[in-house]
Short mmCIF file of C-alpha atoms in Angstrom, two decimals:
data_model
loop_
_atom_site.label_atom_id
_atom_site.label_comp_id
_atom_site.label_asym_id
_atom_site.label_seq_id
_atom_site.Cartn_x
_atom_site.Cartn_y
_atom_site.Cartn_z
CA MET A 1 19.92 16.70 7.33
CA LEU A 2 16.12 16.63 7.71
CA HIS A 3 15.93 20.15 6.31
CA ALA A 4 17.96 19.18 3.23
CA VAL A 5 15.83 16.10 2.61
CA ARG A 6 12.63 18.13 2.93
CA ALA A 7 14.02 20.75 0.54
CA CYS A 8 14.64 18.08 -2.11
CA GLU A 9 11.25 16.49 -1.47
CA GLU A 10 9.32 19.73 -1.93
CA GLY A 11 11.56 21.73 -4.28
CA VAL A 12 10.34 20.03 -7.46
CA LEU A 13 9.82 22.23 -10.51
CA LEU A 14 7.15 19.92 -11.93
CA TYR A 15 4.70 20.41 -9.07
CA PRO A 16 3.13 23.71 -10.20
CA VAL A 17 2.89 22.76 -13.89
CA TYR A 18 2.31 19.02 -14.32
CA ALA A 19 -1.48 19.42 -14.38
CA LEU A 20 -0.92 21.85 -17.24
CA LEU A 21 1.31 19.27 -18.96
CA PHE A 22 -1.59 16.82 -18.89
CA ALA A 23 -4.05 19.45 -20.13
CA ASP A 24 -1.71 20.53 -22.94
CA THR A 25 -1.55 16.95 -24.23
CA GLY A 26 -5.32 17.04 -24.66
CA LEU A 27 -6.54 15.43 -21.42
CA THR A 28 -9.85 16.62 -20.00
CA THR A 29 -10.43 17.59 -16.37
CA ALA A 30 -12.14 14.23 -15.80
CA GLU A 31 -9.16 12.34 -17.28
CA ILE A 32 -6.75 14.35 -15.14
CA SER A 33 -8.85 13.52 -12.09
CA SER A 34 -8.65 9.83 -13.01
CA LEU A 35 -4.86 10.09 -13.04
CA PHE A 36 -4.92 11.58 -9.55
CA ALA A 37 -7.23 8.75 -8.51
CA ILE A 38 -4.75 6.14 -9.84
CA TRP A 39 -2.02 7.85 -7.83
CA SER A 40 -4.07 7.72 -4.64
CA VAL A 41 -5.38 4.17 -5.13
CA VAL A 42 -1.84 2.82 -5.50
CA SER A 43 -0.72 4.88 -2.51
CA PHE A 44 -3.40 3.72 -0.12
CA ALA A 45 -3.17 0.08 -1.30
CA CYS A 46 0.54 0.04 -0.38
CA GLU A 47 0.47 2.51 2.52
CA ILE A 48 -0.03 0.25 5.56
CA PRO A 49 2.07 -2.71 4.29
CA ALA A 50 4.89 -0.24 3.56
CA GLY A 51 4.56 1.26 7.04
CA ALA A 52 4.97 -2.13 8.67
CA LEU A 53 7.99 -2.79 6.43
CA ALA A 54 9.55 0.45 7.67
CA ASP A 55 9.03 -0.69 11.27
CA VAL A 56 10.95 -3.94 10.77
CA TRP A 57 13.48 -2.85 8.14
CA SER A 58 15.42 0.38 7.52
CA ARG A 59 13.24 3.46 7.43
CA LYS A 60 15.99 5.46 5.75
CA ARG A 61 16.50 2.91 2.99
CA LEU A 62 12.80 2.55 2.37
CA TYR A 63 12.45 6.33 2.07
CA ALA A 64 15.36 6.45 -0.40
CA LEU A 65 13.81 3.67 -2.48
CA GLY A 66 10.52 5.57 -2.51
CA GLN A 67 12.18 8.70 -3.85
CA LEU A 68 13.89 6.75 -6.63
CA LEU A 69 10.55 5.25 -7.68
CA THR A 70 9.03 8.74 -7.73
CA ALA A 71 11.85 9.99 -9.95
CA ALA A 72 11.23 7.06 -12.30
CA GLY A 73 7.56 8.04 -12.49
CA PHE A 74 8.46 11.58 -13.51
CA ALA A 75 10.82 10.21 -16.16
CA LEU A 76 7.97 8.18 -17.66
CA TRP A 77 5.93 11.35 -18.14
CA LEU A 78 8.71 12.78 -20.30
CA ILE A 79 9.38 9.57 -22.22
CA TRP A 80 5.71 8.69 -22.83
CA PRO A 81 3.62 11.91 -22.74
CA ALA A 82 0.23 10.24 -23.20
CA TYR A 83 -2.46 8.95 -20.85
CA PRO A 84 -0.91 5.44 -20.42
CA GLY A 85 2.51 6.93 -19.65
CA PHE A 86 1.03 9.42 -17.21
CA ALA A 87 -0.96 6.66 -15.50
CA LEU A 88 2.07 4.37 -15.11
CA GLY A 89 4.14 7.29 -13.86
CA PHE A 90 1.52 8.06 -11.23
CA ALA A 91 1.49 4.39 -10.20
CA LEU A 92 5.24 4.53 -9.57
CA TRP A 93 4.85 7.83 -7.71
CA GLY A 94 2.07 6.30 -5.60
CA LEU A 95 4.26 3.33 -4.65
CA GLY A 96 7.19 5.61 -3.91
CA GLY A 97 5.01 7.85 -1.79
CA ALA A 98 3.79 4.86 0.23
CA PHE A 99 7.40 3.82 0.92
CA ALA A 100 8.28 7.34 2.07
CA SER A 101 5.11 8.04 4.07
CA GLY A 102 5.73 8.36 7.80
CA THR A 103 9.28 7.00 7.70
CA LEU A 104 11.24 10.16 8.48
CA GLU A 105 8.52 11.37 10.85
CA ALA A 106 8.81 8.14 12.88
CA LEU A 107 12.60 8.49 12.98
CA VAL A 108 12.35 12.08 14.22
CA TYR A 109 9.81 11.32 16.94
CA ASP A 110 11.80 8.30 18.16
CA ARG A 111 14.89 10.50 18.54
CA LEU A 112 13.12 13.42 20.24
CA GLY A 113 10.51 11.60 22.29
CA ASP A 114 8.12 14.48 23.01
CA GLY A 115 5.45 16.32 21.10
CA ASP A 116 6.63 19.91 21.62
CA SER A 117 10.15 19.23 20.33
CA TYR A 118 8.72 17.21 17.47
CA ALA A 119 6.31 19.97 16.47
CA ARG A 120 9.12 22.55 16.51
CA LEU A 121 11.49 20.48 14.38
CA ILE A 122 8.82 19.27 11.97
CA GLY A 123 7.46 22.80 11.72
CA ARG A 124 10.89 24.22 10.89
CA SER A 125 11.72 21.46 8.42
CA GLY A 126 8.30 21.90 6.87
CA THR A 127 9.02 25.60 6.45
CA THR A 128 12.34 24.75 4.79
CA GLY A 129 10.63 22.35 2.43
CA LEU A 130 7.92 24.83 1.54
CA LEU A 131 10.44 27.61 0.95
CA ALA A 132 12.20 25.17 -1.38
CA MET A 133 8.82 24.67 -3.06
CA LEU A 134 8.53 28.45 -3.36
CA ALA A 135 11.97 28.69 -4.94
CA ALA A 136 11.17 25.84 -7.32
CA THR A 137 7.88 27.48 -8.22
CA LEU A 138 9.61 30.75 -9.05
CA LEU A 139 12.22 28.88 -11.09
CA ALA A 140 9.58 26.86 -12.93
CA THR A 141 8.59 29.83 -15.09
CA PRO A 142 12.08 30.61 -16.52
CA ALA A 143 12.80 26.87 -16.79
CA TYR A 144 9.58 26.33 -18.74
CA LEU A 145 10.29 29.30 -21.01
CA ALA A 146 13.87 28.11 -21.60
CA GLY A 147 13.33 24.40 -22.13
CA GLY A 148 9.63 23.59 -21.83
CA TYR A 149 8.35 20.61 -19.88
CA LEU A 150 11.47 18.59 -20.75
CA LEU A 151 13.81 20.87 -18.79
CA VAL A 152 11.37 21.23 -15.92
CA GLY A 153 11.01 17.45 -15.71
CA ALA A 154 14.74 16.72 -15.91
CA VAL A 155 15.56 19.08 -13.05
CA SER A 156 12.74 17.57 -11.00
CA ILE A 157 14.06 14.04 -11.49
CA ALA A 158 17.52 15.12 -10.33
CA THR A 159 16.13 16.87 -7.24
CA VAL A 160 14.02 13.93 -6.07
CA THR A 161 16.89 11.48 -6.64
CA LEU A 162 19.25 13.66 -4.58
CA GLY A 163 16.74 13.72 -1.71
CA GLY A 164 16.65 9.94 -1.67
CA PHE A 165 20.42 9.65 -1.39
CA LEU A 166 20.61 12.35 1.31
CA ALA A 167 18.09 10.43 3.44
CA LEU A 168 20.59 7.57 3.77
CA TYR A 169 22.75 9.89 5.90
CA PHE A 170 19.90 10.93 8.17
CA PRO A 171 20.69 10.19 11.86
CA SER A 172 18.54 7.35 13.15
CA SER A 173 17.28 6.40 16.57
CA GLY A 174 19.45 3.29 16.47
CA THR A 175 16.58 0.84 15.96
CA ARG A 176 15.55 -1.15 12.93
CA GLU A 177 18.24 0.33 10.71
CA SER A 178 20.27 -2.84 10.19
CA THR A 179 19.99 -5.43 7.47
CA PRO A 180 16.97 -7.69 7.94
CA ASP A 181 17.62 -11.19 9.33
CA ASP A 182 15.93 -14.51 8.67
CA ASP A 183 13.12 -13.80 11.15
CA ASP A 184 11.92 -10.61 9.46
CA GLU A 185 8.87 -12.28 7.91
CA LEU A 186 7.49 -13.15 11.36
CA GLY A 187 8.58 -9.76 12.65
CA TYR A 188 6.78 -8.06 9.80
CA VAL A 189 3.48 -9.85 10.44
CA ALA A 190 3.68 -9.19 14.18
CA MET A 191 4.45 -5.51 13.63
CA LEU A 192 1.61 -5.14 11.14
CA ARG A 193 -0.82 -6.70 13.60
CA ALA A 194 0.47 -4.57 16.47
CA GLY A 195 -0.08 -1.34 14.54
CA LEU A 196 -3.54 -2.25 13.29
CA HIS A 197 -4.54 -3.48 16.76
CA GLU A 198 -3.57 -0.14 18.31
CA VAL A 199 -5.62 1.78 15.76
CA ALA A 200 -8.64 -0.53 16.09
CA HIS A 201 -8.72 -0.93 19.87
CA SER A 202 -7.64 2.47 21.19
CA ARG A 203 -10.39 5.06 20.84
CA ARG A 204 -7.91 7.85 21.45
CA VAL A 205 -5.57 6.65 18.71
CA ALA A 206 -8.45 5.99 16.31
CA ARG A 207 -9.78 9.53 16.67
CA ALA A 208 -6.31 11.03 16.24
CA VAL A 209 -5.78 8.89 13.14
CA LEU A 210 -9.09 10.05 11.68
CA VAL A 211 -8.29 13.75 12.11
CA ALA A 212 -4.67 13.32 10.98
CA ALA A 213 -5.97 11.54 7.86
CA ALA A 214 -8.71 14.01 6.99
CA VAL A 215 -6.61 17.18 7.18
CA PRO A 216 -3.92 16.25 4.61
CA GLY A 217 -6.65 14.71 2.47
CA PHE A 218 -7.83 18.25 1.72
CA SER A 219 -4.35 19.21 0.57
CA ALA A 220 -5.18 17.22 -2.58
CA LEU A 221 -7.00 20.38 -3.65
CA ASP A 222 -3.64 21.87 -4.59
CA GLU A 223 -3.64 19.64 -7.68
CA TYR A 224 -6.38 21.87 -9.07
CA LEU A 225 -4.85 25.23 -8.16
CA PRO A 226 -3.05 25.66 -11.52
CA LEU A 227 -6.33 24.96 -13.34
CA LEU A 228 -8.21 27.35 -11.03
CA ALA A 229 -5.59 30.05 -11.62
CA ARG A 230 -5.83 29.58 -15.39
CA GLU A 231 -9.63 29.80 -15.18
CA MET A 232 -9.24 33.08 -13.30
CA GLY A 233 -7.23 34.44 -16.23
CA ALA A 234 -3.60 33.55 -15.52
CA PRO A 235 -1.38 32.58 -18.49
CA THR A 236 0.55 29.29 -18.33
CA SER A 237 3.85 31.08 -17.69
CA GLY A 238 2.26 33.03 -14.83
CA VAL A 239 0.68 30.08 -13.02
CA PRO A 240 3.90 29.12 -11.18
CA LEU A 241 4.11 32.66 -9.78
CA LEU A 242 0.62 32.32 -8.29
CA PHE A 243 1.52 28.88 -7.00
CA ALA A 244 4.48 30.55 -5.27
CA LEU A 245 2.04 32.63 -3.25
CA THR A 246 0.43 29.44 -1.99
CA ALA A 247 3.82 27.94 -1.12
CA LEU A 248 4.74 31.07 0.84
CA ALA A 249 1.49 30.90 2.80
CA MET A 250 2.07 27.22 3.56
CA ALA A 251 5.61 27.96 4.76
CA GLY A 252 4.17 30.57 7.12
CA GLY A 253 1.60 28.09 8.40
CA SER A 254 4.28 25.47 9.06
CA ALA A 255 6.49 27.96 10.90
CA LEU A 256 3.57 29.13 13.04
CA ALA A 257 2.70 25.54 13.94
CA GLY A 258 6.22 25.05 15.31
CA HIS A 259 5.80 28.06 17.61
CA LEU A 260 2.35 27.04 18.92
CA PRO A 261 2.64 23.59 20.57
CA PRO A 262 -0.51 21.44 20.10
CA THR A 263 -1.66 21.61 23.74
CA SER A 264 -5.31 22.20 22.83
CA PRO A 265 -7.63 21.17 20.00
CA ARG A 266 -8.91 24.75 19.63
CA PRO A 267 -6.11 26.12 17.38
CA LEU A 268 -6.48 23.08 15.12
CA ALA A 269 -10.27 23.35 14.86
CA GLY A 270 -10.16 27.11 14.42
CA ALA A 271 -7.57 26.91 11.66
CA LEU A 272 -9.68 24.38 9.76
CA ALA A 273 -12.85 26.47 10.06
CA LEU A 274 -11.09 29.64 8.89
CA ALA A 275 -9.45 27.73 6.02
CA ALA A 276 -12.88 26.57 4.87
CA ALA A 277 -14.22 30.13 4.82
CA LEU A 278 -11.22 31.52 2.93
CA LEU A 279 -11.23 28.67 0.43
CA ALA A 280 -14.88 29.19 -0.48
CA ALA A 281 -14.56 32.97 -0.70
CA GLY A 282 -11.40 32.88 -2.79
CA ALA A 283 -12.72 30.32 -5.26
CA LEU A 284 -15.87 32.36 -5.88
CA ILE A 285 -14.02 35.61 -6.63
CA PRO A 286 -13.86 35.76 -10.47
CA HIS A 287 -10.46 37.45 -10.44
CA LEU A 288 -6.85 36.49 -9.74
CA ALA A 289 -7.18 38.34 -6.42
CA GLY A 290 -9.18 35.35 -5.22
CA MET A 291 -5.97 33.32 -5.20
CA ILE A 292 -4.82 35.37 -2.21
CA ALA A 293 -7.63 34.00 -0.06
CA VAL A 294 -7.11 30.49 -1.47
CA SER A 295 -3.40 30.68 -0.63
CA ALA A 296 -4.18 31.81 2.92
CA ALA A 297 -6.49 28.81 3.27
CA PHE A 298 -3.65 26.48 2.31
CA GLY A 299 -1.41 28.15 4.86
CA LEU A 300 -3.95 27.31 7.56
CA LEU A 301 -4.26 23.75 6.27
CA GLN A 302 -0.48 23.35 6.60
CA PHE A 303 -0.65 24.63 10.19
CA ALA A 304 -3.41 22.12 10.90
CA MET A 305 -1.46 19.23 9.33
CA VAL A 306 1.52 19.76 11.66
CA HIS A 307 -0.74 19.92 14.73
CA ALA A 308 -2.86 16.93 13.71
CA GLU A 309 0.20 14.77 13.03
CA THR A 310 1.88 15.80 16.28
CA ARG A 311 -1.22 14.94 18.29
CA LEU A 312 -1.28 11.53 16.62
CA GLN A 313 2.41 10.93 17.39
CA GLU A 314 1.73 11.64 21.07
CA THR A 315 -1.10 9.10 21.24
CA ILE A 316 0.96 6.17 19.87
CA THR A 317 2.26 3.93 22.65
CA GLY A 318 3.12 0.68 20.82
CA PRO A 319 6.23 -0.26 18.79
CA ALA A 320 4.59 0.02 15.36
CA ARG A 321 4.83 3.80 15.05
CA THR A 322 5.26 3.93 11.27
CA THR A 323 2.43 1.43 10.80
CA VAL A 324 0.03 3.65 12.76
CA LEU A 325 1.23 6.72 10.86
CA SER A 326 0.67 4.77 7.64
CA ALA A 327 -2.90 4.06 8.72
CA SER A 328 -3.34 7.82 8.84
CA GLY A 329 -1.72 8.11 5.41
CA PHE A 330 -4.07 5.42 4.13
CA GLY A 331 -7.04 7.46 5.32
CA ALA A 332 -5.63 10.58 3.70
CA GLU A 333 -5.34 8.80 0.36
CA VAL A 334 -8.90 7.53 0.63
CA ALA A 335 -10.06 11.09 1.29
CA ALA A 336 -8.05 12.28 -1.72
CA VAL A 337 -9.63 9.68 -4.01
CA VAL A 338 -13.09 10.82 -2.91
CA LEU A 339 -12.03 14.41 -3.61
CA TYR A 340 -10.73 13.51 -7.08
CA ALA A 341 -13.97 11.68 -7.85
CA MET A 342 -15.94 14.74 -6.79
CA PHE A 343 -13.88 16.96 -9.10
CA ALA A 344 -14.84 14.74 -12.03
CA LEU A 345 -18.44 15.95 -11.62
CA PRO A 346 -19.73 18.29 -14.35
CA PHE A 347 -19.49 21.52 -12.33
CA SER A 348 -17.20 24.51 -12.66
CA LEU A 349 -14.00 24.51 -10.63
CA PRO A 350 -15.13 27.32 -8.28
CA VAL A 351 -18.33 25.42 -7.45
CA LEU A 352 -16.36 22.22 -6.81
CA PHE A 353 -14.05 24.08 -4.42
CA VAL A 354 -17.07 25.36 -2.51
CA ILE A 355 -18.50 21.84 -2.26
CA ALA A 356 -15.18 20.66 -0.80
CA VAL A 357 -15.59 23.18 2.02
CA ILE A 358 -18.48 21.17 3.54
CA PRO A 359 -16.40 18.14 4.66
CA LEU A 360 -13.64 20.53 5.75
CA LEU A 361 -16.05 22.19 8.19
CA LEU A 362 -17.09 18.75 9.47
CA THR A 363 -13.42 17.94 10.07
CA ALA A 364 -13.09 21.14 12.09
CA LEU A 365 -15.95 20.01 14.30
CA LEU A 366 -14.38 16.58 14.74
CA ALA A 367 -11.02 18.14 15.64
CA ARG A 368 -12.67 20.26 18.32
CA ARG A 369 -14.45 17.24 19.82
CA THR A 370 -11.22 15.27 19.78
#
């Protein structure tokens, strides 16, 4: 069931083209960056409260609700294709993402109970999801040519909604999946405090949270890949095909992470350092061939995300697992907002990608020390 849910979560036709939708309605790069910032601000404002809610309520139901909110956000883009509609749609997507963040991961770890098994299952499900992303990316081109953004958006709404309903049938660990009782308000506050206390007072957990937050924060760069591909000379109809290359590389990275258990920080640090080098080199190549190196960098980032999250799962000892994972998600959203703000600077996209490499290298050093 996890594989099916991940396939619906990632196999969304809108992902490779929605930045182009915004650009085609006349929005500038700075305005598009502000939309991404709205998305992240809403996400990180709701991230930790939503994590605590998942710990005291039903994780499956909260995930399903999050997917329905995301689908509603996509629908707004089609109904109101202007900056206000895009902004409100991103706000709904941000809230939905906060509800879904860490919920299934906490369920999986509670059922398995060890890092190696978790890494294998999450790695395989991640590969399934990314292959679904690849399929959706390849289908985005004929869907766009056949029905434009309207068809692409409608199929995306249906896919995300289906994933939400499938999550309701996901096997749980048998805890916190019943209807809340009259004491849930006190339970919620206690769980929120327990999770924040573990992050604040355990140096080991705090370091793992920091690394697990920083690594997915860099994945926000994928929002600019369609614009980078277009700047390198790709037509709109061809951008999804280049995005498919990135999805394939990420699927490979996820599969590799499942076969290499996170027993040492060296694979994680090395993957981040190599990703930084490939990202800078690929962005600076003034040809579509540069997207090969950029795609490889994203494959390494996906490998690093699985390892960083698994190492965090293994450090958590308290009952507020989703709350701690949400603290990591909060940090990732903060990192993404900083990244979006940086991309609003008046530099070319290749130069901005190179600037982003600097904090990525610092994260590699932190991962090695951790």
